[in-house]
mmCIF file of C-alpha atoms and ligand atoms in Angstrom:
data_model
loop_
_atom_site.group_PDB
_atom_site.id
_atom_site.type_symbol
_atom_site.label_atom_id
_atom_site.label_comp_id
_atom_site.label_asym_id
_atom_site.label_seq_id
_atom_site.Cartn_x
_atom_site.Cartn_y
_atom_site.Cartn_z
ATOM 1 C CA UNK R 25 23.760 -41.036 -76.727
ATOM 2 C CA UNK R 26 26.978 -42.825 -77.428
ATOM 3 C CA UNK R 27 29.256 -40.553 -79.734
ATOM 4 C CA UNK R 28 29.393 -43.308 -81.983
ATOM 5 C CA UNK R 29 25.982 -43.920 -83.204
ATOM 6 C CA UNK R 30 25.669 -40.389 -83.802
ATOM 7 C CA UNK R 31 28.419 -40.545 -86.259
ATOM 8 C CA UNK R 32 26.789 -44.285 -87.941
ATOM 9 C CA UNK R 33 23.371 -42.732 -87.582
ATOM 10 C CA UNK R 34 23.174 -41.659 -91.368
ATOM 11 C CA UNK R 35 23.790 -45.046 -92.751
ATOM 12 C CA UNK R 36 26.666 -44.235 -94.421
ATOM 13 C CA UNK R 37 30.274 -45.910 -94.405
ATOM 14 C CA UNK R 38 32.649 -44.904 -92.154
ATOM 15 C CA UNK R 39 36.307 -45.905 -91.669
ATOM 16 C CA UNK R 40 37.655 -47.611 -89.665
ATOM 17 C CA UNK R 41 40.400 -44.961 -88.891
ATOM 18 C CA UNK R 42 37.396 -42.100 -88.439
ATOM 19 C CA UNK R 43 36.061 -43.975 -86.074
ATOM 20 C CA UNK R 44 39.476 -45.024 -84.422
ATOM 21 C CA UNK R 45 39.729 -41.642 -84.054
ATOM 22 C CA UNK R 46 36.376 -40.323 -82.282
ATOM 23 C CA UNK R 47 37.373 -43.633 -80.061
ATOM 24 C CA UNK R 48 41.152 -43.009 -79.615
ATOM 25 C CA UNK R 49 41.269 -46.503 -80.213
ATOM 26 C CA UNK R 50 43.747 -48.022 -83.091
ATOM 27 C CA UNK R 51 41.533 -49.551 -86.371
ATOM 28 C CA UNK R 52 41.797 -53.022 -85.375
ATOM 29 C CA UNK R 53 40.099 -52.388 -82.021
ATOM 30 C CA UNK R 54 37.198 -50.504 -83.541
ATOM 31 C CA UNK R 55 35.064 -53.801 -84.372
ATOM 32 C CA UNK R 56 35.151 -54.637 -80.870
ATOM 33 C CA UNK R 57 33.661 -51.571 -79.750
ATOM 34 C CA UNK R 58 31.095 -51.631 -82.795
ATOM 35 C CA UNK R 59 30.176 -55.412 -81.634
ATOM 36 C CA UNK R 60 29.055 -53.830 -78.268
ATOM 37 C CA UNK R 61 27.337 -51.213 -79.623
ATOM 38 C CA UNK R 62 25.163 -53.900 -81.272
ATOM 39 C CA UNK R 63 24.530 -55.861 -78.514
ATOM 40 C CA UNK R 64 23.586 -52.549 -76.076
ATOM 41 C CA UNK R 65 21.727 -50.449 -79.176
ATOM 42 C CA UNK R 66 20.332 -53.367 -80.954
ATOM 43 C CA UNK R 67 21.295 -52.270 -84.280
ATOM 44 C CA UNK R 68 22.655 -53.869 -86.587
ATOM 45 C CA UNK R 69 26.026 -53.112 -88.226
ATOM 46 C CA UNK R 70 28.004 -54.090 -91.671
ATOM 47 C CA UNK R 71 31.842 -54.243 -92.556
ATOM 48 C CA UNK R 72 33.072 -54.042 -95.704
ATOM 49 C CA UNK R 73 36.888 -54.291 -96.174
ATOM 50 C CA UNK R 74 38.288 -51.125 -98.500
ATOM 51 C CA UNK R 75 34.724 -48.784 -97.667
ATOM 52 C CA UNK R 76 34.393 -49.390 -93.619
ATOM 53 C CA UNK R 77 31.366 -49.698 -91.410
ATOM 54 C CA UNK R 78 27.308 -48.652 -91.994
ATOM 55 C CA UNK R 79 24.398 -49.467 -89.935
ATOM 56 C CA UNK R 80 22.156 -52.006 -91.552
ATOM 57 C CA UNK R 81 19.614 -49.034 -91.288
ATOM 58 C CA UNK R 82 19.606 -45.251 -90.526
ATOM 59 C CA UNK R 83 18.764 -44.517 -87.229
ATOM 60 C CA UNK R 84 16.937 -41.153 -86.239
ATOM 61 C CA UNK R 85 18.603 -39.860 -82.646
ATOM 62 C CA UNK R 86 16.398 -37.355 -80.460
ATOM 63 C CA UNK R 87 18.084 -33.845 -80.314
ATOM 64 C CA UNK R 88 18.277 -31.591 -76.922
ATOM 65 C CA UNK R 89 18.508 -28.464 -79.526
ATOM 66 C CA UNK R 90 15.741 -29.318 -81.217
ATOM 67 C CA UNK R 91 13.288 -30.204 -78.971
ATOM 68 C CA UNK R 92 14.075 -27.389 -76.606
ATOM 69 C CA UNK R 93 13.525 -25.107 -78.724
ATOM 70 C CA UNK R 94 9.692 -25.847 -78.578
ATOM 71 C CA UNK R 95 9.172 -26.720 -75.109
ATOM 72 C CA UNK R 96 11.124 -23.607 -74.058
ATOM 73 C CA UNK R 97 8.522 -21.158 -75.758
ATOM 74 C CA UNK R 98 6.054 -22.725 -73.188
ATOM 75 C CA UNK R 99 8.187 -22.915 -69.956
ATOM 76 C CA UNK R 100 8.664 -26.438 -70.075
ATOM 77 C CA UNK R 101 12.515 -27.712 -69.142
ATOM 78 C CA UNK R 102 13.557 -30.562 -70.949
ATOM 79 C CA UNK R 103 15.582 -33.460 -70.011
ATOM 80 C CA UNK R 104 17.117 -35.639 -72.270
ATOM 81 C CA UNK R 105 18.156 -38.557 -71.091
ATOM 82 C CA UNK R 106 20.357 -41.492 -72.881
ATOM 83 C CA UNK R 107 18.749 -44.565 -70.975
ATOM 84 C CA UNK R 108 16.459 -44.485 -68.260
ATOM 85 C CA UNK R 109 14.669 -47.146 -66.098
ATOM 86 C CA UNK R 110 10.922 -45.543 -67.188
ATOM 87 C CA UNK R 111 10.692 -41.954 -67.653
ATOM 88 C CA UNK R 112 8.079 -41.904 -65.224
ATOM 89 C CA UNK R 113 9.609 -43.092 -62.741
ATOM 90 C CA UNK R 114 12.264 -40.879 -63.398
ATOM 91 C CA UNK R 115 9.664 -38.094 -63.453
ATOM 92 C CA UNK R 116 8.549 -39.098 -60.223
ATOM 93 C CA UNK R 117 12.044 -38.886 -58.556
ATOM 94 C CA UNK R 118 12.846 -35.375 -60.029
ATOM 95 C CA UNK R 119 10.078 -34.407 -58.491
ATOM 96 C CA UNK R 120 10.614 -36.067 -54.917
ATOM 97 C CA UNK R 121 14.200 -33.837 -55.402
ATOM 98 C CA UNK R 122 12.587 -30.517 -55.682
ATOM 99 C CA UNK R 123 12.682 -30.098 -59.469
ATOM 100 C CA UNK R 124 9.802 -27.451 -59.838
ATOM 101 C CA UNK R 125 7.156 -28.619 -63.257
ATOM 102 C CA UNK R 126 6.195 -28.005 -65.928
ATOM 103 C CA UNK R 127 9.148 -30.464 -67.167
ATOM 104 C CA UNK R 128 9.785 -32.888 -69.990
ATOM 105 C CA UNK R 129 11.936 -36.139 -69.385
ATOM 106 C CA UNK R 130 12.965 -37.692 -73.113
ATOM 107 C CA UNK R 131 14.826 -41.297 -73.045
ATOM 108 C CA UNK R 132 16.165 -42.687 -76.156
ATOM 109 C CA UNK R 133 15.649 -46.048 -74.510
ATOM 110 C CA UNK R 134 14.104 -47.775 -71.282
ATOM 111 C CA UNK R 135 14.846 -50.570 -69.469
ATOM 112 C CA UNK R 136 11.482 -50.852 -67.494
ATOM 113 C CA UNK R 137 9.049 -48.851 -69.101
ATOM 114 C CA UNK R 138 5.563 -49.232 -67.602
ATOM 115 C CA UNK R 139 1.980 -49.651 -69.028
ATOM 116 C CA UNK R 140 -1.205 -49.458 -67.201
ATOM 117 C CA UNK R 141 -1.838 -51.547 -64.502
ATOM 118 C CA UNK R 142 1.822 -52.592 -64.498
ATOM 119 C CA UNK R 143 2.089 -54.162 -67.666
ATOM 120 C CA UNK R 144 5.774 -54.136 -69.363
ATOM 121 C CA UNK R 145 5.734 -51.191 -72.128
ATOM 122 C CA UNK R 146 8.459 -52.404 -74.843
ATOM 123 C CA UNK R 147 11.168 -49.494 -74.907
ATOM 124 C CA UNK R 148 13.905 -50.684 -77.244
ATOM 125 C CA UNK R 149 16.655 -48.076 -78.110
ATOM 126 C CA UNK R 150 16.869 -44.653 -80.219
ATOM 127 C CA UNK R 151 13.433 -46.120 -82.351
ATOM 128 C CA UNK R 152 10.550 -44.849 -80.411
ATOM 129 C CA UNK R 153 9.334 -41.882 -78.335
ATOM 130 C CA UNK R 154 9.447 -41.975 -74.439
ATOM 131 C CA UNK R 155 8.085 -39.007 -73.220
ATOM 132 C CA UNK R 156 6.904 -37.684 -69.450
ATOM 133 C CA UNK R 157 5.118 -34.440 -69.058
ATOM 134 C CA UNK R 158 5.358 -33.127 -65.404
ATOM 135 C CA UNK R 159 2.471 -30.819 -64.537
ATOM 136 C CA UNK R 160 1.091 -29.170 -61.250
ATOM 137 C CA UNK R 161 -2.360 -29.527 -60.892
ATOM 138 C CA UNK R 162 -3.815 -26.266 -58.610
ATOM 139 C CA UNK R 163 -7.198 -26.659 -59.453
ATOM 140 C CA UNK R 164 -8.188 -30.264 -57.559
ATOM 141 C CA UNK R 165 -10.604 -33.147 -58.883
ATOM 142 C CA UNK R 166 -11.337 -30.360 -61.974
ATOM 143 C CA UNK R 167 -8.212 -29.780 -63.548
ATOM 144 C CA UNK R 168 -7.770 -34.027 -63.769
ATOM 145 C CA UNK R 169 -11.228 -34.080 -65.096
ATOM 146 C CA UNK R 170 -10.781 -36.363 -68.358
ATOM 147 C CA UNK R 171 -7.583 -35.486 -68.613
ATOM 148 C CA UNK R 172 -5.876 -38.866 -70.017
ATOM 149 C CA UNK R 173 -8.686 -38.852 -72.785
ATOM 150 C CA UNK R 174 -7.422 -35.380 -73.946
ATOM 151 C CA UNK R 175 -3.907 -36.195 -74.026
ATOM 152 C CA UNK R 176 -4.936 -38.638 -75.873
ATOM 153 C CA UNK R 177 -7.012 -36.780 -78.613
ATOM 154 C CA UNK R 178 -3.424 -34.834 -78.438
ATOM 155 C CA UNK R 179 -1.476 -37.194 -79.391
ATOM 156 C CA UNK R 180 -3.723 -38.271 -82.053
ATOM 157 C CA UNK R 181 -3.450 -34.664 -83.979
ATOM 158 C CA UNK R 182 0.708 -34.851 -83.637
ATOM 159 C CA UNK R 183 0.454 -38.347 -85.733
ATOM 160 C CA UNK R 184 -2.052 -37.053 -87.844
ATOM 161 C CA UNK R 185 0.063 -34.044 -88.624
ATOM 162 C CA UNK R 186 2.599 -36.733 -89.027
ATOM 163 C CA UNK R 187 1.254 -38.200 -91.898
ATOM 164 C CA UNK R 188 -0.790 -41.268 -89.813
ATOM 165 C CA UNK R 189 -4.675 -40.684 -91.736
ATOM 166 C CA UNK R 190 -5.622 -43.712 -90.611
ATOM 167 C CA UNK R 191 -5.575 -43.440 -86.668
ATOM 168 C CA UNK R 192 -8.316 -43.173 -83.678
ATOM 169 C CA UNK R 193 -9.019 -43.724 -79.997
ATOM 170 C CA UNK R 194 -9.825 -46.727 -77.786
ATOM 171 C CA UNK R 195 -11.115 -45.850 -74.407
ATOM 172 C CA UNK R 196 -9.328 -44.427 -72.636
ATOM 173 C CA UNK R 197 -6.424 -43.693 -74.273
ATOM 174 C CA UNK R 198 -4.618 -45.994 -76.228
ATOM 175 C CA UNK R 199 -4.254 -45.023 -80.002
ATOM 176 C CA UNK R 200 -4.431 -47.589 -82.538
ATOM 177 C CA UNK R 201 -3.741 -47.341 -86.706
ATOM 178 C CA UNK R 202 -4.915 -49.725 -88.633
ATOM 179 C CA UNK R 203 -6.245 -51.925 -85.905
ATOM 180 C CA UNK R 204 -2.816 -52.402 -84.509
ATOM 181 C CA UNK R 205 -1.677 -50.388 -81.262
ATOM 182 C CA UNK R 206 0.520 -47.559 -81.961
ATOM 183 C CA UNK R 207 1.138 -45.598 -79.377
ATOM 184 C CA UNK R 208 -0.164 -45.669 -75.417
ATOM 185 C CA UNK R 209 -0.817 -43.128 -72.758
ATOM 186 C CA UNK R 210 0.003 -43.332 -68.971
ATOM 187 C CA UNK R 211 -1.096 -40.695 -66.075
ATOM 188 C CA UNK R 212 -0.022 -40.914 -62.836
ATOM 189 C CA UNK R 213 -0.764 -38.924 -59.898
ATOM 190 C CA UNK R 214 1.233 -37.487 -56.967
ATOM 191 C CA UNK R 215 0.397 -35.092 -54.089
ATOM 192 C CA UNK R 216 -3.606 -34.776 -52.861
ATOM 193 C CA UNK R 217 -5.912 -34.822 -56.061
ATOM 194 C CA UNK R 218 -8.518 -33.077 -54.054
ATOM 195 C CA UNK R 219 -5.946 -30.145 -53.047
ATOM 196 C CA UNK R 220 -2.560 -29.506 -55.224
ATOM 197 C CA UNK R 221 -1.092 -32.129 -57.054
ATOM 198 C CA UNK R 222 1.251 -33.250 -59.784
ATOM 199 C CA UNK R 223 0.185 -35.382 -62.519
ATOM 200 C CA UNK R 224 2.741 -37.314 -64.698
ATOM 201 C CA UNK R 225 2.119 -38.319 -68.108
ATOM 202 C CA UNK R 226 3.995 -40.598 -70.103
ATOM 203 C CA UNK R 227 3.387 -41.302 -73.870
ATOM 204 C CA UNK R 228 4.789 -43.857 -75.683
ATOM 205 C CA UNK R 229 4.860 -44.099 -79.356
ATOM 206 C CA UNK R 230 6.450 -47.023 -81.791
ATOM 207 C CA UNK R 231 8.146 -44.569 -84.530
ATOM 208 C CA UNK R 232 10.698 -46.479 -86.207
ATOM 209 C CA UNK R 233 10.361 -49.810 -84.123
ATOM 210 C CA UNK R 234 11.897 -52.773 -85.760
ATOM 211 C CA UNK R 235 9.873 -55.937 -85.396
ATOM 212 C CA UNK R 236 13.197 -57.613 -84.672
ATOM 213 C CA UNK R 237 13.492 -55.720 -81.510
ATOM 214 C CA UNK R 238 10.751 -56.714 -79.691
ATOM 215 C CA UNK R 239 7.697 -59.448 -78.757
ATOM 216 C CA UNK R 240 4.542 -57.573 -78.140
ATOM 217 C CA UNK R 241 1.819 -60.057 -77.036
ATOM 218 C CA UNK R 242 -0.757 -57.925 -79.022
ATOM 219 C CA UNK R 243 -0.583 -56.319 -82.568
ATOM 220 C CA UNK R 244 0.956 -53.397 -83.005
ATOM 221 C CA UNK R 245 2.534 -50.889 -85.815
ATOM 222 C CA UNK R 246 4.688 -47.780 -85.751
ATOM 223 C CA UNK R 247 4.561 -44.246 -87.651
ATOM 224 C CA UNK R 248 7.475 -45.984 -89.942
ATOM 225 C CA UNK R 249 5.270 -49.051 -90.486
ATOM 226 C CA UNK R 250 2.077 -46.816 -91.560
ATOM 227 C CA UNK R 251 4.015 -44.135 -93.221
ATOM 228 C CA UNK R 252 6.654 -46.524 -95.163
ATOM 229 C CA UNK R 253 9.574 -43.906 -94.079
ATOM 230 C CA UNK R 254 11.798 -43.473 -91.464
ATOM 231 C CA UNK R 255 10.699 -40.715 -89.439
ATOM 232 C CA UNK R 256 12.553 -37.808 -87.671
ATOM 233 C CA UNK R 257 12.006 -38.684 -84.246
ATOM 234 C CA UNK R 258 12.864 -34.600 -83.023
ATOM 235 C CA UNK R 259 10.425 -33.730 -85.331
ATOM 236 C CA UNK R 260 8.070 -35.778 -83.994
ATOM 237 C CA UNK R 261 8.454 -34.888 -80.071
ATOM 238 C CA UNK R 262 7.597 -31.479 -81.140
ATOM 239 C CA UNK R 263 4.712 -32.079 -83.096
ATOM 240 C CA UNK R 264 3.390 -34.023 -79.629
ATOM 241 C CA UNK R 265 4.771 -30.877 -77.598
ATOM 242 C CA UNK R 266 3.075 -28.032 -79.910
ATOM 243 C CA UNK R 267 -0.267 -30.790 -80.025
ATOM 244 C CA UNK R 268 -0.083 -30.922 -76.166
ATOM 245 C CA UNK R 269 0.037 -28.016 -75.191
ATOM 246 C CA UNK R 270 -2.782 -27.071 -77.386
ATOM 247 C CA UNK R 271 -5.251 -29.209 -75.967
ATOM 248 C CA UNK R 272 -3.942 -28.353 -72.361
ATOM 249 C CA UNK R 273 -4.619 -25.249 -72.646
ATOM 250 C CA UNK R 274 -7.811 -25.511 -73.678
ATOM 251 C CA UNK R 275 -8.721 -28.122 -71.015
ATOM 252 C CA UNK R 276 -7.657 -25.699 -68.544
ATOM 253 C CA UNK R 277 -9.850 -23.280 -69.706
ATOM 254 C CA UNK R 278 -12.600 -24.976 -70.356
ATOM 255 C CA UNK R 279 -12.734 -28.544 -69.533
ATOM 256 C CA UNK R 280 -13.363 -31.602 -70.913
ATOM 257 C CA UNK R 281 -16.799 -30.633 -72.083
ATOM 258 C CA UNK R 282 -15.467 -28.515 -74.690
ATOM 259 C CA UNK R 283 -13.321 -30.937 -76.229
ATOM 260 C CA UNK R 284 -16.191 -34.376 -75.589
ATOM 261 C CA UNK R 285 -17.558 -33.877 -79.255
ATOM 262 C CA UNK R 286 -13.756 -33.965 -80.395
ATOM 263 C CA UNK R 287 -13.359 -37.472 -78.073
ATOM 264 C CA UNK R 288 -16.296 -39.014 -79.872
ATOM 265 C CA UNK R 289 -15.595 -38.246 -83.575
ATOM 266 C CA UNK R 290 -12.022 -40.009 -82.977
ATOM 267 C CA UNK R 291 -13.571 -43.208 -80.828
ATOM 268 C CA UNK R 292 -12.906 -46.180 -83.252
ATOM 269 C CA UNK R 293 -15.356 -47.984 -81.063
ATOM 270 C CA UNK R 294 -18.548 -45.418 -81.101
ATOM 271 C CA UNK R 295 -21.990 -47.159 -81.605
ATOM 272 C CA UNK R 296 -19.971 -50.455 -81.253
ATOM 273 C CA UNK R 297 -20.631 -53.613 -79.269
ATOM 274 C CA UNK R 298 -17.786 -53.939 -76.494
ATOM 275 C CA UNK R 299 -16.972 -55.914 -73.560
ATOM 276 C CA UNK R 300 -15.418 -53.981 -70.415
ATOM 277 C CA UNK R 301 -13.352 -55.925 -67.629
ATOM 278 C CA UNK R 302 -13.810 -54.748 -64.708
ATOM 279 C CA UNK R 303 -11.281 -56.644 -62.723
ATOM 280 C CA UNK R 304 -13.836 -59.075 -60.829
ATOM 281 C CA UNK R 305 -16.870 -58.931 -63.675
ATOM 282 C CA UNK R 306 -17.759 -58.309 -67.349
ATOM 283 C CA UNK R 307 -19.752 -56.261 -68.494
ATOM 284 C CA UNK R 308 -21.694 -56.669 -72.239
ATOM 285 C CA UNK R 309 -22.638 -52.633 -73.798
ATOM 286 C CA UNK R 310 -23.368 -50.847 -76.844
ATOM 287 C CA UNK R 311 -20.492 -47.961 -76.490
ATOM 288 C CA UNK R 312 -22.300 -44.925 -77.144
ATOM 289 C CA UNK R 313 -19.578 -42.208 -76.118
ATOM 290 C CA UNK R 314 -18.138 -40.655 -72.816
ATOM 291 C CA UNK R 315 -19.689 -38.128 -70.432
ATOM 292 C CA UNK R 316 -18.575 -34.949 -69.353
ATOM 293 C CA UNK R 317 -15.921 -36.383 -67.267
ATOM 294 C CA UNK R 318 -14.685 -38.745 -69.408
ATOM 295 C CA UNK R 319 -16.439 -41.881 -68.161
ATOM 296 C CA UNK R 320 -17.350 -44.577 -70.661
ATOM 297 C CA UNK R 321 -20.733 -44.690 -71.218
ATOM 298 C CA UNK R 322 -22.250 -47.974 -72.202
ATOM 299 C CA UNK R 323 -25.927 -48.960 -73.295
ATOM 300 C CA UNK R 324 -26.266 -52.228 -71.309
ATOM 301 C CA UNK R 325 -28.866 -54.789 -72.287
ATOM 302 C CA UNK R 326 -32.003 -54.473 -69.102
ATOM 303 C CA UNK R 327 -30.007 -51.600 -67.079
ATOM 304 C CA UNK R 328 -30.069 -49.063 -69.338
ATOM 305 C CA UNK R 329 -27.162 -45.864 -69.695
ATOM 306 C CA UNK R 330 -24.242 -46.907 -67.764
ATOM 307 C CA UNK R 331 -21.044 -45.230 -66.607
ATOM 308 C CA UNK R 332 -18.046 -46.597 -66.256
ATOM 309 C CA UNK R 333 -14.385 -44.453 -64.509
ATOM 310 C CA UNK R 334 -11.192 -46.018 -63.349
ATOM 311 C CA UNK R 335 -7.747 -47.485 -64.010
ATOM 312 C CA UNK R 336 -8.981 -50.586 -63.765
ATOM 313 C CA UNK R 337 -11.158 -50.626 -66.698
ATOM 314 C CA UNK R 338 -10.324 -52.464 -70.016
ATOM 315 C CA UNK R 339 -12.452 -52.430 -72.851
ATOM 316 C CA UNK R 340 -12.243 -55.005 -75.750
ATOM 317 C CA UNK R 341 -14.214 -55.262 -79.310
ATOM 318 C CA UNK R 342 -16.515 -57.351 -79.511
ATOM 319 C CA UNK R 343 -16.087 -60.037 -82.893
ATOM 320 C CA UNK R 344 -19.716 -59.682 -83.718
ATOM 321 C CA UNK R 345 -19.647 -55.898 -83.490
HETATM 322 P P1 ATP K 427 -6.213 -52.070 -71.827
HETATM 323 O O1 ATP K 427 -5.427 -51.614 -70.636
HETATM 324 O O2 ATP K 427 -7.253 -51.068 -72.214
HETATM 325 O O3 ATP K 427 -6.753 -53.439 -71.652
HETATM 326 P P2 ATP K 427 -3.908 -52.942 -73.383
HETATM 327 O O4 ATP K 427 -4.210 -54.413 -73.462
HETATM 328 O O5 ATP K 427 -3.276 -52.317 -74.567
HETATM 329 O O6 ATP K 427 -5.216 -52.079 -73.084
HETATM 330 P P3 ATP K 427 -2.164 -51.569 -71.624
HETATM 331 O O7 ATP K 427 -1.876 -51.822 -70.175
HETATM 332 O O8 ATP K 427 -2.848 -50.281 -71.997
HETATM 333 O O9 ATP K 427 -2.995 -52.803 -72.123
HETATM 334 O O10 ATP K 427 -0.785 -51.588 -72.445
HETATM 335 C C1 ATP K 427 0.223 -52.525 -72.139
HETATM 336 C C2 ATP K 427 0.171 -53.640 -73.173
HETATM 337 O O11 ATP K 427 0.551 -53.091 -74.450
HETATM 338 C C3 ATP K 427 1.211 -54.724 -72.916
HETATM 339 O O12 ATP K 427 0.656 -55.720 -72.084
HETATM 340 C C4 ATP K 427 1.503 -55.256 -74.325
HETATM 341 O O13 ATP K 427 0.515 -56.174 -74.731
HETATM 342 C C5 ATP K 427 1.315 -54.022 -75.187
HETATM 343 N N1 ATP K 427 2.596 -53.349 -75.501
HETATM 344 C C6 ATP K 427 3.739 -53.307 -74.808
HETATM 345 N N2 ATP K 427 4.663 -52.556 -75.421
HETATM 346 C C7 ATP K 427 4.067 -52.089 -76.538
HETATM 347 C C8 ATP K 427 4.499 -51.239 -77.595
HETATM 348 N N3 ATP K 427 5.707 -50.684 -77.617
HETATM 349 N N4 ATP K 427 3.615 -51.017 -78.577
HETATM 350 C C9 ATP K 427 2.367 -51.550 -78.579
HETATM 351 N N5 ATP K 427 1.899 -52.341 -77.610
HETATM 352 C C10 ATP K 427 2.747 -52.607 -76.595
HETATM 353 C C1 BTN K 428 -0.234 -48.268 -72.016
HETATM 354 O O1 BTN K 428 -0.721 -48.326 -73.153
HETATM 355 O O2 BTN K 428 -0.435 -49.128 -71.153
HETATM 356 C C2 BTN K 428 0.595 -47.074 -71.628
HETATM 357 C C3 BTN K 428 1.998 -47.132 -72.122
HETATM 358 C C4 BTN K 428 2.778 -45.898 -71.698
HETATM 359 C C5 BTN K 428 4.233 -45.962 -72.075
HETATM 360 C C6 BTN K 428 4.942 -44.668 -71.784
HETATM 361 S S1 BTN K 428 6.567 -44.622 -72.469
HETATM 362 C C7 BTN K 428 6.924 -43.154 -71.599
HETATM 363 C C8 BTN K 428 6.338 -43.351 -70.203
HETATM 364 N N1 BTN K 428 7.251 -44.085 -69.378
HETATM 365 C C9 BTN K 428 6.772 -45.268 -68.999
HETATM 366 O O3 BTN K 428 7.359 -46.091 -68.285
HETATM 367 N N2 BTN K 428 5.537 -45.442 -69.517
HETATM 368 C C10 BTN K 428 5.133 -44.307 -70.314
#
């Protein structure tokens, strides 16, 4: 992350000869440089003549130090990265070049992050969390066995431990707070999924998200926006990490079952009425949980029990529900 920003980061004025400095740059040509900070960061900057230069707002900057520290009590490498294209993708590439997993990929920012089914994930700058776990999978079909739905419940606890009381699940894993999307989950797969495999899972969460920086063509809110504070974004990527590996673990060792009861008492659609797209056709169903795999599992009017798996899939509320 650009030296600069660091230094801004607090809020606070600084002069225009400390920040000459860091640049090697005389004072006069520091408000250049500043200008193109705003236009690359999207921040916003003041000048007052006698006190200097202060961001409009604090900004909270991911640390290596600090996040390390966590992921290296279970194994997991990190890499931080300023600005990538979509740390998945980037996840995917590391991969392709021999880098063994587990591994972490962190972006401040992203230029083409991804949402399921190719939708456009809005990744503005050194607000929000971009994070891609990279895990071998050993154990075939089993090990993938509603595995987005407990990442997930995962991310879920790290908010909650965050301060966010007011948070639950939409099948199959998007996480909403206050009816407003907060934070989405992406697994992708590479290698044979019957055999060995890697899965990649990317999380995205709106922490300090200005509603200047984006357009989002669906409500959404951020920890910031719940919480009424900025928050520390390190602190945050190691709640997630500490939360993830958690629930991991215990998938591993158990499986989804063991964790279904903990699915359904976070679904902010159980006993619901709820439409699911299927691509070509809808389909009209009381939601009454997820099976032991993680398929939906809707009461449909004449047919009875029905269950529904796939990335396909997308479920909405109905109004009359
Ligand atoms: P589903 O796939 O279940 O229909 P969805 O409509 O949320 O759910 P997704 O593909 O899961 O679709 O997520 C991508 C969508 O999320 C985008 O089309 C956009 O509407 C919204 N979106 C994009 N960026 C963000 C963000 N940072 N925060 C919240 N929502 C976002
Ligand atoms: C969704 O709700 O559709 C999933 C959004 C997933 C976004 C995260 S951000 C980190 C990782 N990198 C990406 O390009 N996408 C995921």
């Amino acid at each position: 992350m650009n030296n600069l920003l660091r230094i801004l980061g607090d809020g606070r004025f600084h002069s225009g000869e400390e920040l000459g400095a860091v640049l090697g740059v005389s004072r006069s040509a520091v408000w250049k440089h500043l200008q193109r900070l705003e236009g690359e960061y999207g921040v916003e900057l003041f000048r007052v003549p006698g006190r200097g230069y202060r961001l409009a707002e604090p900004l909270s900057l991911l640390s290596y130090e600090e996040s390390s520290v966590v992921l290296t009590r279970f194994g997991w490498q990190l890499c931080l990265q300023d600005t990538v294209d979509s740390t998945n993708a980037e996840a995917f590439r590391l991969l392709q070049s021999g880098m063994a997993a587990p591994f972490v990929i962190l972006a401040e920012g992203q230029t083409a992050g991804r949402g399921r089914r190719g939708r456009p994930w809005a990744s503005p700058p050194a607000q929000n969390i971009y994070y891609t776990l990279a895990l071998k999978i050993s154990n075939g079909p089993q090990g993938l066995s509603g595995l987005s739905l407990v990442v997930g419940l995962a991310v879920l606890q790290a908010l909650r431990h965050a301060g966010i009381n007011n948070a639950g699940l939409k099948w199959p894993n998007d996480i909403y707070a206050n009816g407003k999307k907060i934070a989405g989950i992406l697994l992708e797969l590479t290698g044979d999924p019957a055999d060995v495999c890697h899965v990649i899972i990317g999380i995205g969460i709106n922490v300090n998200m200005a509603a200047t920086a984006v357009e989002i063509d669906q409500p959404w809110t951020s920890v910031r926006a719940q919480t009424g504070v900025l928050a520390n974004r390190s602190e945050l990527v190691n709640l997630v990490s500490e939360s993830l590996h958690l629930y991991l673990s215990r998938h591993a060792q158990e499986g989804f079952s063991s964790l279904r009861d903990d699915w359904e008492a976070n679904n902010l659609w159980q006993g619901k009425l709820c439409t699911l797209s299927t691509g070509s056709q809808q389909v009209k169903g009381l939601m009454i949980g997820v099976n032991e795999f993680g398929a939906l599992r809707l009461l449909v009017d004449g047919q009875g029990e029905q269950h529904f798996s796939g990335g396909e899939l997308s479920l909405r509320l109905d109004h009359d529900s």
